[in-house]
């Protein structure tokens, strides 16, 4: 049966791009076991330029494989790659590999402050503070809407998370029954997720600040929390859009409200995401745009799950504008 199968990317017979052979029916040409290097169904033609060089190298590689050459080199490369896997960084990581145990190997977030940065008296209840055997990254998520709640639930897989809600009754409900009935009804939230209506207390002592409030209220909420946000703590916006009065992007609003904050550690998480689908663990992807690549990779580690794949990108402006335009196109 295998002898009757085509050797490459050929189309099913009959063929229109090759003539008859003796008294047989027309058949396809170039039946070597390789990619066609041409449009499907198009006639074969001489390769030129870069394609010719690639084809020549491919044929040379094939001859080495048939003659046994290069086997030693391939084995050596495989050994080198396996030795370097631990240092390859998050760009090659698979979501399934990012368990809490694997995250602990890197310790606390890049640039995280020391443990002497205690919580204020008005911080989240003591019952929310889990004791673990590994170094814990504390994340404050500002905004208990649908997207903020979904993001907070994801982050609990790799960090200690407190979700701030403007409404004290909503915060108490999330804290007590682990459900956000107002914005994500029917979705069970992790029991390790804490909720609080104390904005300054939520941000005090956090290693990462995630802001997930609508663009029209972004500045006022961040201004109220500014006193609890140190200059070296990463601030990540989850909000799409621009400020109506100033036409500033959300990362620009962060820089405006926190003028002494490190610009390299202000970024945005954006993508074609729907909060309920993310909360239901439906497969999706997003991107973290931040100028500091090390911090971006650590944030990538915090957000990555088996169903939520996160990429990094240094183009903060492009990613942020694309997120805003996506909503305009969706509405139109």
PDB file of C-alpha atoms in Angstrom, residues 133-242:
ATOM      1  CA  UNK A 133       6.756  26.615  51.074  1.00  0.00           C
ATOM      2  CA  UNK A 134       7.764  28.634  48.010  1.00  0.00           C
ATOM      3  CA  UNK A 135       8.413  32.314  47.402  1.00  0.00           C
ATOM      4  CA  UNK A 136       5.047  33.973  46.740  1.00  0.00           C
ATOM      5  CA  UNK A 137       4.371  36.853  44.407  1.00  0.00           C
ATOM      6  CA  UNK A 138       1.568  39.108  45.628  1.00  0.00           C
ATOM      7  CA  UNK A 139      -0.653  40.592  42.947  1.00  0.00           C
ATOM      8  CA  UNK A 140      -3.245  43.315  43.378  1.00  0.00           C
ATOM      9  CA  UNK A 141      -5.994  43.345  40.756  1.00  0.00           C
ATOM     10  CA  UNK A 142      -7.838  46.664  40.717  1.00  0.00           C
ATOM     11  CA  UNK A 143     -11.350  46.254  39.353  1.00  0.00           C
ATOM     12  CA  UNK A 144     -13.820  43.443  40.010  1.00  0.00           C
ATOM     13  CA  UNK A 145     -15.624  43.616  36.696  1.00  0.00           C
ATOM     14  CA  UNK A 146     -15.841  40.592  34.439  1.00  0.00           C
ATOM     15  CA  UNK A 147     -12.342  40.952  32.978  1.00  0.00           C
ATOM     16  CA  UNK A 148     -10.666  41.863  36.257  1.00  0.00           C
ATOM     17  CA  UNK A 149     -12.312  38.909  38.001  1.00  0.00           C
ATOM     18  CA  UNK A 150     -11.330  36.484  35.240  1.00  0.00           C
ATOM     19  CA  UNK A 151      -7.732  37.734  35.290  1.00  0.00           C
ATOM     20  CA  UNK A 152      -7.572  37.464  39.072  1.00  0.00           C
ATOM     21  CA  UNK A 153      -8.780  33.869  38.903  1.00  0.00           C
ATOM     22  CA  UNK A 154      -6.013  33.012  36.424  1.00  0.00           C
ATOM     23  CA  UNK A 155      -3.347  34.651  38.562  1.00  0.00           C
ATOM     24  CA  UNK A 156      -4.243  32.588  41.633  1.00  0.00           C
ATOM     25  CA  UNK A 157      -2.581  29.595  39.962  1.00  0.00           C
ATOM     26  CA  UNK A 158       0.837  31.208  40.374  1.00  0.00           C
ATOM     27  CA  UNK A 159       0.490  34.017  42.921  1.00  0.00           C
ATOM     28  CA  UNK A 160      -1.283  35.340  45.982  1.00  0.00           C
ATOM     29  CA  UNK A 161      -4.027  37.582  44.611  1.00  0.00           C
ATOM     30  CA  UNK A 162      -6.302  40.210  46.132  1.00  0.00           C
ATOM     31  CA  UNK A 163      -9.124  41.605  43.994  1.00  0.00           C
ATOM     32  CA  UNK A 164     -10.331  45.127  44.710  1.00  0.00           C
ATOM     33  CA  UNK A 165     -14.031  45.886  44.265  1.00  0.00           C
ATOM     34  CA  UNK A 166     -15.490  49.369  44.568  1.00  0.00           C
ATOM     35  CA  UNK A 167     -18.666  47.960  46.149  1.00  0.00           C
ATOM     36  CA  UNK A 168     -18.030  46.580  49.623  1.00  0.00           C
ATOM     37  CA  UNK A 169     -21.017  44.213  49.375  1.00  0.00           C
ATOM     38  CA  UNK A 170     -19.606  42.684  46.182  1.00  0.00           C
ATOM     39  CA  UNK A 171     -16.196  42.274  47.777  1.00  0.00           C
ATOM     40  CA  UNK A 172     -17.740  40.492  50.746  1.00  0.00           C
ATOM     41  CA  UNK A 173     -19.710  38.182  48.458  1.00  0.00           C
ATOM     42  CA  UNK A 174     -16.630  37.219  46.464  1.00  0.00           C
ATOM     43  CA  UNK A 175     -14.678  36.708  49.684  1.00  0.00           C
ATOM     44  CA  UNK A 176     -17.392  34.575  51.281  1.00  0.00           C
ATOM     45  CA  UNK A 177     -18.895  32.430  48.494  1.00  0.00           C
ATOM     46  CA  UNK A 178     -16.199  32.762  45.762  1.00  0.00           C
ATOM     47  CA  UNK A 179     -18.606  33.938  43.080  1.00  0.00           C
ATOM     48  CA  UNK A 180     -19.019  37.297  41.344  1.00  0.00           C
ATOM     49  CA  UNK A 181     -22.791  37.261  40.803  1.00  0.00           C
ATOM     50  CA  UNK A 182     -22.857  40.729  39.265  1.00  0.00           C
ATOM     51  CA  UNK A 183     -20.302  40.353  36.473  1.00  0.00           C
ATOM     52  CA  UNK A 184     -19.544  36.623  36.136  1.00  0.00           C
ATOM     53  CA  UNK A 185     -22.639  34.804  37.414  1.00  0.00           C
ATOM     54  CA  UNK A 186     -22.378  31.044  37.549  1.00  0.00           C
ATOM     55  CA  UNK A 187     -18.555  30.971  37.468  1.00  0.00           C
ATOM     56  CA  UNK A 188     -16.917  29.418  40.520  1.00  0.00           C
ATOM     57  CA  UNK A 189     -13.848  31.389  41.569  1.00  0.00           C
ATOM     58  CA  UNK A 190     -10.781  29.881  43.284  1.00  0.00           C
ATOM     59  CA  UNK A 191     -11.064  29.693  47.044  1.00  0.00           C
ATOM     60  CA  UNK A 192      -7.591  31.211  47.306  1.00  0.00           C
ATOM     61  CA  UNK A 193      -8.786  34.451  45.691  1.00  0.00           C
ATOM     62  CA  UNK A 194      -9.178  37.260  48.230  1.00  0.00           C
ATOM     63  CA  UNK A 195     -11.410  40.291  47.745  1.00  0.00           C
ATOM     64  CA  UNK A 196     -11.404  43.680  49.442  1.00  0.00           C
ATOM     65  CA  UNK A 197     -12.978  47.106  49.056  1.00  0.00           C
ATOM     66  CA  UNK A 198      -9.922  48.820  50.576  1.00  0.00           C
ATOM     67  CA  UNK A 199      -8.005  50.133  47.565  1.00  0.00           C
ATOM     68  CA  UNK A 200      -4.867  51.341  49.352  1.00  0.00           C
ATOM     69  CA  UNK A 201      -4.762  48.224  51.513  1.00  0.00           C
ATOM     70  CA  UNK A 202      -5.069  45.988  48.456  1.00  0.00           C
ATOM     71  CA  UNK A 203      -2.125  47.664  46.697  1.00  0.00           C
ATOM     72  CA  UNK A 204       0.137  47.944  49.748  1.00  0.00           C
ATOM     73  CA  UNK A 205       2.762  45.204  49.695  1.00  0.00           C
ATOM     74  CA  UNK A 206       1.886  43.969  46.195  1.00  0.00           C
ATOM     75  CA  UNK A 207       4.663  42.924  43.834  1.00  0.00           C
ATOM     76  CA  UNK A 208       2.474  43.551  40.757  1.00  0.00           C
ATOM     77  CA  UNK A 209      -0.385  45.980  40.158  1.00  0.00           C
ATOM     78  CA  UNK A 210      -2.973  44.946  37.561  1.00  0.00           C
ATOM     79  CA  UNK A 211      -5.491  47.651  36.627  1.00  0.00           C
ATOM     80  CA  UNK A 212      -8.724  46.370  35.098  1.00  0.00           C
ATOM     81  CA  UNK A 213     -11.121  49.297  35.354  1.00  0.00           C
ATOM     82  CA  UNK A 214     -12.861  50.960  32.356  1.00  0.00           C
ATOM     83  CA  UNK A 215     -10.878  53.642  30.552  1.00  0.00           C
ATOM     84  CA  UNK A 216     -13.215  56.445  31.633  1.00  0.00           C
ATOM     85  CA  UNK A 217     -12.537  55.740  35.331  1.00  0.00           C
ATOM     86  CA  UNK A 218      -8.944  54.587  34.985  1.00  0.00           C
ATOM     87  CA  UNK A 219      -7.280  57.847  36.067  1.00  0.00           C
ATOM     88  CA  UNK A 220      -9.440  58.451  39.146  1.00  0.00           C
ATOM     89  CA  UNK A 221      -8.985  54.926  40.515  1.00  0.00           C
ATOM     90  CA  UNK A 222      -5.241  54.865  39.888  1.00  0.00           C
ATOM     91  CA  UNK A 223      -4.860  58.301  41.503  1.00  0.00           C
ATOM     92  CA  UNK A 224      -6.571  57.003  44.635  1.00  0.00           C
ATOM     93  CA  UNK A 225      -4.144  54.051  44.777  1.00  0.00           C
ATOM     94  CA  UNK A 226      -0.976  55.979  43.832  1.00  0.00           C
ATOM     95  CA  UNK A 227       0.328  56.386  47.374  1.00  0.00           C
ATOM     96  CA  UNK A 228       0.567  52.594  47.768  1.00  0.00           C
ATOM     97  CA  UNK A 229       2.388  51.877  44.486  1.00  0.00           C
ATOM     98  CA  UNK A 230       6.221  52.022  44.673  1.00  0.00           C
ATOM     99  CA  UNK A 231       8.152  53.249  41.648  1.00  0.00           C
ATOM    100  CA  UNK A 232       9.681  49.871  40.782  1.00  0.00           C
ATOM    101  CA  UNK A 233       6.539  47.708  40.927  1.00  0.00           C
ATOM    102  CA  UNK A 234       5.230  46.596  37.501  1.00  0.00           C
ATOM    103  CA  UNK A 235       1.895  48.151  36.568  1.00  0.00           C
ATOM    104  CA  UNK A 236      -0.098  46.247  33.954  1.00  0.00           C
ATOM    105  CA  UNK A 237      -3.195  47.675  32.292  1.00  0.00           C
ATOM    106  CA  UNK A 238      -6.008  45.358  31.202  1.00  0.00           C
ATOM    107  CA  UNK A 239      -8.137  48.226  29.887  1.00  0.00           C
ATOM    108  CA  UNK A 240      -8.734  48.868  26.191  1.00  0.00           C
ATOM    109  CA  UNK A 241      -9.360  52.309  24.767  1.00  0.00           C
ATOM    110  CA  UNK A 242      -8.056  55.849  25.210  1.00  0.00           C
TER     111      UNK A 242
END
